[in-house]
CSV table of C-alpha atoms in Angstrom, one decimal:
chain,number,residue,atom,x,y,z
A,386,UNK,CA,-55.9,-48.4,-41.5
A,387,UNK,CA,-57.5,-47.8,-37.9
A,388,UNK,CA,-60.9,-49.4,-39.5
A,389,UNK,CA,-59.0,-52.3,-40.5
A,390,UNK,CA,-57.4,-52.9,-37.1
A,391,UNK,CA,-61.2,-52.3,-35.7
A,392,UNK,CA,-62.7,-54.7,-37.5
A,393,UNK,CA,-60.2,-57.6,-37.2
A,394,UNK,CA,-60.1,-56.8,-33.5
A,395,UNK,CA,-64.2,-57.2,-33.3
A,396,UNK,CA,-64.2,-59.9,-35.3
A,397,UNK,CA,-61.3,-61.7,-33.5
A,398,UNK,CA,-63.5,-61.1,-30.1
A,399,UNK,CA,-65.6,-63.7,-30.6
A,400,UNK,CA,-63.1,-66.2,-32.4
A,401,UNK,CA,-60.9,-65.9,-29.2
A,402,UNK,CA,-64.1,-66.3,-27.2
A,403,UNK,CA,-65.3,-69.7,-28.6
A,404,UNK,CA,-61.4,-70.8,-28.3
A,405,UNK,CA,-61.3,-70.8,-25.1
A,406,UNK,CA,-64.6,-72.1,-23.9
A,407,UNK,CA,-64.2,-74.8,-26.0
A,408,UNK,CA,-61.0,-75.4,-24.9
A,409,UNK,CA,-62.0,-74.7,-20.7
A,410,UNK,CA,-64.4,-77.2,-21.5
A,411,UNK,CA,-62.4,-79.9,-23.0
A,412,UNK,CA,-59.8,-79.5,-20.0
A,413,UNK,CA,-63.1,-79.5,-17.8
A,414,UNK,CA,-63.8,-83.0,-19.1
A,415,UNK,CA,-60.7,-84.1,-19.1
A,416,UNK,CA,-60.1,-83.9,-15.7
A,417,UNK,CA,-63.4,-85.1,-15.1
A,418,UNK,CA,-62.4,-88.0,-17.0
A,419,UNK,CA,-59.5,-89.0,-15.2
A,420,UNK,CA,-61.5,-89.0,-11.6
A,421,UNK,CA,-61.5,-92.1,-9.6
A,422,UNK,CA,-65.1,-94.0,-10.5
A,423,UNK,CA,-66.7,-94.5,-6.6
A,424,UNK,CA,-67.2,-97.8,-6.0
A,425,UNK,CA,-70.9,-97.1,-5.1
A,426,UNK,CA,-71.4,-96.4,-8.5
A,427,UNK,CA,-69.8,-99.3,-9.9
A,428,UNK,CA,-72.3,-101.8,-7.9
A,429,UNK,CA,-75.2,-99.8,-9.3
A,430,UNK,CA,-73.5,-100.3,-12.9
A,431,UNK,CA,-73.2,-104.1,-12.1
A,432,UNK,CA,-76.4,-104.3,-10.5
A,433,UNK,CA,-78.6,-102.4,-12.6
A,434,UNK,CA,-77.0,-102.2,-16.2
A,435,UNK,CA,-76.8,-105.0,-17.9
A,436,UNK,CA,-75.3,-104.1,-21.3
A,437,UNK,CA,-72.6,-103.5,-18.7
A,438,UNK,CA,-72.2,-106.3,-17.1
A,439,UNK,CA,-71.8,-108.2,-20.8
A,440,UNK,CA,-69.5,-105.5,-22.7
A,441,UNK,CA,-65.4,-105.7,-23.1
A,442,UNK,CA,-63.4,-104.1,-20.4
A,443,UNK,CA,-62.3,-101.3,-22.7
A,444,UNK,CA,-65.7,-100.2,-23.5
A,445,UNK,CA,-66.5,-100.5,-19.6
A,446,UNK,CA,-64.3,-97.7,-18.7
A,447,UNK,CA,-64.7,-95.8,-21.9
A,448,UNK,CA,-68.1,-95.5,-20.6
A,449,UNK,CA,-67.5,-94.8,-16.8
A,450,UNK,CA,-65.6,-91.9,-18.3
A,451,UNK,CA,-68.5,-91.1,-20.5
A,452,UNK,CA,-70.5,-91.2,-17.1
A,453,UNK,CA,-67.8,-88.9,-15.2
A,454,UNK,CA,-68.5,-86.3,-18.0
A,455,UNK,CA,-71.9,-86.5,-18.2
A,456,UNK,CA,-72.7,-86.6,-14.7
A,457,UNK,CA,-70.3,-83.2,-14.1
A,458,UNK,CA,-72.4,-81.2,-17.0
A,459,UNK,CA,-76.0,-82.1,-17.0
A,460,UNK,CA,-78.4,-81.5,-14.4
A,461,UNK,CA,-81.0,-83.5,-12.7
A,462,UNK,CA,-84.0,-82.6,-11.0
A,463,UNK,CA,-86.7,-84.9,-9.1
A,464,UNK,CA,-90.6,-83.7,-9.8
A,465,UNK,CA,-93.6,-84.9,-8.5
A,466,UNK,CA,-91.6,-85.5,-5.0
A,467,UNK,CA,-89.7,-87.3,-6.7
A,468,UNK,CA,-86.0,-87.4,-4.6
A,469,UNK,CA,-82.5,-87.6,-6.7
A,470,UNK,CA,-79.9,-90.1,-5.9
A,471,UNK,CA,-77.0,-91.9,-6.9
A,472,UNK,CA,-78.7,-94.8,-7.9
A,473,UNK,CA,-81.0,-92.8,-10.5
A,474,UNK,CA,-78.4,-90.3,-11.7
A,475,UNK,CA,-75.7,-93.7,-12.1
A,476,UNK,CA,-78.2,-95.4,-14.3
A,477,UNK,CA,-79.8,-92.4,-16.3
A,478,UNK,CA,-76.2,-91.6,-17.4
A,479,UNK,CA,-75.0,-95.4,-18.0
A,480,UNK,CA,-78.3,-95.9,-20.3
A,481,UNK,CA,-77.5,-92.6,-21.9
A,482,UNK,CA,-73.6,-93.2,-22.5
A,483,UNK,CA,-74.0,-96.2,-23.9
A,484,UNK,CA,-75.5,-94.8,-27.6
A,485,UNK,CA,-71.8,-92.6,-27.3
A,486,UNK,CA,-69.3,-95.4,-26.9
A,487,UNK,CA,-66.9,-95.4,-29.8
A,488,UNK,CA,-68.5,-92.5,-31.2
A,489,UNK,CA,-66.9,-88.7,-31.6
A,490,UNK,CA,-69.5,-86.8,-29.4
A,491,UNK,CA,-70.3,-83.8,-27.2
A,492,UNK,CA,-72.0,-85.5,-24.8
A,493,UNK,CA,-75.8,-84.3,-25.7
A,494,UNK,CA,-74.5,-80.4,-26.6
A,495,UNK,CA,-78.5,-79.8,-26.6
A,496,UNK,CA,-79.5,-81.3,-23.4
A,497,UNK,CA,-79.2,-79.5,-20.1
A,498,UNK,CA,-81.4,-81.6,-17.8
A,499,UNK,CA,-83.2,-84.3,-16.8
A,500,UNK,CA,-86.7,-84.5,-15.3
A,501,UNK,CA,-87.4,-87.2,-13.2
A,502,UNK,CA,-90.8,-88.4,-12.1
A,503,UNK,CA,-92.1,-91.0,-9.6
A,504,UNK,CA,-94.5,-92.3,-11.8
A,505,UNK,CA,-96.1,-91.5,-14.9
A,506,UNK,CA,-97.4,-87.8,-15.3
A,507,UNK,CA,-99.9,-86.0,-17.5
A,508,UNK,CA,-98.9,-83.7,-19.9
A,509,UNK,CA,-101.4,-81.3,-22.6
A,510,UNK,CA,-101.7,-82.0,-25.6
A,511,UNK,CA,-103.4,-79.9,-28.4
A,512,UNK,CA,-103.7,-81.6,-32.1
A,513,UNK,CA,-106.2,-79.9,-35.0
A,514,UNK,CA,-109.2,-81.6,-36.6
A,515,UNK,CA,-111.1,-79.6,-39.3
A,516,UNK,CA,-108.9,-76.4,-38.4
A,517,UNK,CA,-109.4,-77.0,-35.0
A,518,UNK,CA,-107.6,-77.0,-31.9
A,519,UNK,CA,-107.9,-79.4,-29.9
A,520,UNK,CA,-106.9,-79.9,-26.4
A,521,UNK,CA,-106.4,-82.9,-24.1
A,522,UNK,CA,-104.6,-84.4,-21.6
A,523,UNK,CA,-102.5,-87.3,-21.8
A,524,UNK,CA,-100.7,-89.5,-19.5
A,525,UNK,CA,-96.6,-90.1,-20.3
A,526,UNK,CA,-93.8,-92.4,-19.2
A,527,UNK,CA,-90.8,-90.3,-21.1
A,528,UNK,CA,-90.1,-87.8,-23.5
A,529,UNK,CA,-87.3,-85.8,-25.1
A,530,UNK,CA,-87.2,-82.4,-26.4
A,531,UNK,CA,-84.8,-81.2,-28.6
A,532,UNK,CA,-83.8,-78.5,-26.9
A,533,UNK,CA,-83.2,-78.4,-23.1
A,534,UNK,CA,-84.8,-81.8,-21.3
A,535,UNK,CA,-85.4,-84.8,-20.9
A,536,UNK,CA,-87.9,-86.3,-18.5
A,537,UNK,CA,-88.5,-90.0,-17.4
A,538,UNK,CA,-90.5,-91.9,-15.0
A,539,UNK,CA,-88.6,-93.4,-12.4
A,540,UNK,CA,-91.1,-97.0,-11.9
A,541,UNK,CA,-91.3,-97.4,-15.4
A,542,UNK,CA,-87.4,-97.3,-15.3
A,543,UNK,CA,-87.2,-100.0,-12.2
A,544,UNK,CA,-89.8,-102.0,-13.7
A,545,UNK,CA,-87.4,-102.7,-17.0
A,546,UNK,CA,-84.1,-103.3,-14.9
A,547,UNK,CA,-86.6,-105.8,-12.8
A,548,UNK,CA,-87.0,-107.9,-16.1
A,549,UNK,CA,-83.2,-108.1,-18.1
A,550,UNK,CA,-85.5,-109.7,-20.7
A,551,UNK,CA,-87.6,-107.1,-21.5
A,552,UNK,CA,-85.5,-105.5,-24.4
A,553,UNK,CA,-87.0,-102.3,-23.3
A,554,UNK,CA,-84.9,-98.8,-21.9
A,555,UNK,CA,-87.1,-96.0,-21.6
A,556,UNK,CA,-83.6,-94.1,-20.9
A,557,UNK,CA,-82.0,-95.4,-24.4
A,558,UNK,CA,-85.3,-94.6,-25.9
A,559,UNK,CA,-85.6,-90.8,-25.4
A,560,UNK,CA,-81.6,-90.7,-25.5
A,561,UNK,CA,-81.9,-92.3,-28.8
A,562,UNK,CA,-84.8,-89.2,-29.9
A,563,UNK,CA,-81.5,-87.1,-28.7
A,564,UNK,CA,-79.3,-89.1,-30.8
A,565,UNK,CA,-81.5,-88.6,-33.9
A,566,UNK,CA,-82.0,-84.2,-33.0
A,567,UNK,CA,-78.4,-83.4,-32.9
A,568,UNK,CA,-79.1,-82.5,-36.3
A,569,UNK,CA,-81.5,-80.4,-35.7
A,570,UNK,CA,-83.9,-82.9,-37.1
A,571,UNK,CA,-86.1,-85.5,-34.9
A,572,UNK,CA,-86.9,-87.6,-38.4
A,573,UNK,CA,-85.4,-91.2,-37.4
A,574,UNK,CA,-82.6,-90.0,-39.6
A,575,UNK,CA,-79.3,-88.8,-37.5
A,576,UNK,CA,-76.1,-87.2,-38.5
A,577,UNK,CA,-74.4,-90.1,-40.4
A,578,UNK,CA,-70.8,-88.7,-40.5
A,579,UNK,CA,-68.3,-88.1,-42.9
A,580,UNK,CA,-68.4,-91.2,-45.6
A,581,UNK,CA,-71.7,-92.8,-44.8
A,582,UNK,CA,-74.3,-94.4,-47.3
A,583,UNK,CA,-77.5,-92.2,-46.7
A,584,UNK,CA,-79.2,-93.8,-49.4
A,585,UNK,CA,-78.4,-97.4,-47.7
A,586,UNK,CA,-79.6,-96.2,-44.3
A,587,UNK,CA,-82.9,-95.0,-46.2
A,588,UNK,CA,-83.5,-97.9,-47.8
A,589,UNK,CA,-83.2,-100.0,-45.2
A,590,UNK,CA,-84.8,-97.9,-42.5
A,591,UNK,CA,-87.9,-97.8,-44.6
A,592,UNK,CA,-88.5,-101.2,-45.9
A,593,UNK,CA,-88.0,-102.3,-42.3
A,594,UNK,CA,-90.4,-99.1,-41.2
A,595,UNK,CA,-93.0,-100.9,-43.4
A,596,UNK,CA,-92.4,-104.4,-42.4
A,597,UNK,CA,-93.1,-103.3,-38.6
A,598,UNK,CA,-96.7,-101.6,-39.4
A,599,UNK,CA,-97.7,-104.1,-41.2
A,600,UNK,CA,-96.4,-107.0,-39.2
A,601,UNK,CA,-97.8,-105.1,-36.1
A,602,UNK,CA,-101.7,-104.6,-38.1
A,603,UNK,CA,-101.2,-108.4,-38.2
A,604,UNK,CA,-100.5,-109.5,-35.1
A,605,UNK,CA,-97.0,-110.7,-35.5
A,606,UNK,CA,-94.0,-110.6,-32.9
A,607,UNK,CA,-91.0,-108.4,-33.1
A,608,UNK,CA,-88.1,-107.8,-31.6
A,609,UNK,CA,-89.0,-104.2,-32.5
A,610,UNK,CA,-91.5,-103.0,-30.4
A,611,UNK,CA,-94.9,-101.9,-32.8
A,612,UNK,CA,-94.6,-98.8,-30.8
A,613,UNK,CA,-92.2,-97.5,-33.3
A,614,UNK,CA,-95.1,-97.6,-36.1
A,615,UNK,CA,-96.1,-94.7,-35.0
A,616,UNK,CA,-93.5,-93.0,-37.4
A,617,UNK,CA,-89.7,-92.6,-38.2
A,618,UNK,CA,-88.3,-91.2,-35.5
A,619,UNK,CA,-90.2,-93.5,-32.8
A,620,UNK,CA,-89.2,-96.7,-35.7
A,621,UNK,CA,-85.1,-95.4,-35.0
A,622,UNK,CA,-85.7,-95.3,-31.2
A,623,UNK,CA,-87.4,-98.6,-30.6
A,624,UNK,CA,-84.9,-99.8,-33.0
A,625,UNK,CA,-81.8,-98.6,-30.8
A,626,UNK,CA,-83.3,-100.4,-27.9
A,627,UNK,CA,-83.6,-104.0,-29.4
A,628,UNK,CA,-79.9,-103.0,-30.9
A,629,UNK,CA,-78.6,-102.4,-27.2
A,630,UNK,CA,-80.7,-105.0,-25.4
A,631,UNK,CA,-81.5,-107.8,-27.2
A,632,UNK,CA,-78.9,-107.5,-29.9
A,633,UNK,CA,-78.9,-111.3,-30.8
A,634,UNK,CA,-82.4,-111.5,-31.6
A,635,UNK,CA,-81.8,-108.7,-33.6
A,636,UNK,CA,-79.2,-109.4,-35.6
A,637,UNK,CA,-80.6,-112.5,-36.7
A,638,UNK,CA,-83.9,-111.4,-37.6
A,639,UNK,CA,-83.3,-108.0,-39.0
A,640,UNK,CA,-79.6,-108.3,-40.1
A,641,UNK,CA,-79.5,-105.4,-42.5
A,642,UNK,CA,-80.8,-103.0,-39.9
A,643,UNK,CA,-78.7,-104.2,-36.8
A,644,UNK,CA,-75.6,-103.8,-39.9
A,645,UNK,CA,-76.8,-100.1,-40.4
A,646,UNK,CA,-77.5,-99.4,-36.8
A,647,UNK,CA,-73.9,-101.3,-35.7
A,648,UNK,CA,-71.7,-99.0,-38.2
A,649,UNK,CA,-73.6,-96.1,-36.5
A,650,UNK,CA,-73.3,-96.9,-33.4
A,651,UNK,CA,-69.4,-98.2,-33.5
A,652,UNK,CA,-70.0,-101.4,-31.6
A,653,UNK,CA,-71.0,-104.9,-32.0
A,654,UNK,CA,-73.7,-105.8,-28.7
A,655,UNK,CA,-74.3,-109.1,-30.7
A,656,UNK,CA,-70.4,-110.0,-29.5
A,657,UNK,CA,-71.1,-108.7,-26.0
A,658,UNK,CA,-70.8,-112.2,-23.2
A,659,UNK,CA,-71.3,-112.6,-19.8
């Protein structure tokens, strides 16, 4: 009888233990949540974001609680000289938020901080020919690993807010790569949720996939950029960018795969005024 006691008591250990740092950290971000949003960073949210600017006041303060959270749990660090401020941790987390509005989430469970650089940086690169390593260097604006980071240039960031019409977010971008690893998987196919039609998303992920490389080989404009030929997972990225930014555009010309990114996402951007 002692042995049974012993092992329910060891294996109650670590049940208690997740218990009650997952519940410390939903009363964490609950109270986090119900902070007062500073004023300072609602100008850079007007000023800077316009998806924010444009969206329903539900979602707004859905997503400056979104911000709260995120802002109290992930970490930011300047490289390169780089120097941290309101301005770049505001906009980094509104970008980011935005792929969670209406969703369940936990806030990027994977990610524990962001890199930011002044400019673009060179990172090495190693790829095998004939069995062979090869090593080079290369010169980046963004990336996302699935486990720990982020890292972004901070020019190539301002130079996107400086033109609204650009339909490009280098934040949404690698948040969207994070989006698509929760998984465990960066494939361009994310965790659907309960009830959804994986065989619809593949079908029309991949035709569209197609349509872009050889639209791209031919010249042809898209509200996709061609970048996201390179392969799935840079197709569903470039994707969730013309979704978010210019979601008009891309409703109209690619209504199928704004349909399948919209019951994803929860949201409607096409419906989104001024």
């Amino acid at each position: 009888m002692d042995k049974i006691f012993l092992l329910l008591f060891l294996f109650l250990i670590p049940v208690i233990f997740i218990v009650f740092r997952r519940t410390r950290k939903l009363r964490r971000r609950a109270r986090l949540s119900k902070m007062d949003f500073p004023p300072k960073w609602e100008d850079i949210l007007g000023k800077n974001v316009p998806p924010y600017r444009k969206m329903p006041d539900g979602l707004k303060g859905q997503l400056r609680s979104h911000i709260r959270i995120f802002l109290g749990e992930k970490s930011f660090e300047g490289c390169s000289g780089q120097k941290i401020d309101d301005e770049i941790r505001v906009v980094v987390a509104a970008f980011a938020c935005i792929l969670l509005l209406n969703r369940k989430t936990d806030y990027y469970p994977e990610l524990s901080s962001i890199l930011v650089y002044p400019d673009a940086y060179w990172v090495n690169e190693e790829f095998h020919v004939g069995g062979q390593a090869i090593r080079s260097k290369a010169v980046n604006l963004g990336e996302s690993w699935e486990n720990g980071s982020v890292i972004l240039s901070w020019s190539q960031i301002k130079e996107e807010l400086a033109d609204e019409n650009c339909g490009q977010s280098l934040i949404i971008h690698e948040f969207a790569h994070q989006v698509d690893a929760e998984d465990g998987f960066m494939n361009g196919l994310p965790e659907l949720g309960e009830g959804s039609n994986y065989g619809q998303w593949a079908k029309v992920f991949a035709r569209e996939y197609e349509d872009l490389r050889e639209g791209a080989l031919k010249g042809n404009y898209d509200v996709i950029d061609d970048y996201g030929r390179k392969d799935p997972s840079e197709f569903f990225a470039v994707a969730t960018e013309g979704f978010f930014l210019k979601a008009a555009e891309m409703k109209d010309r690619h209504p199928e795969l704004y349909g399948e990114l919209s019951r994803f996402f929860k949201v409607d951007p096409s419906q989104w005024s001024v």
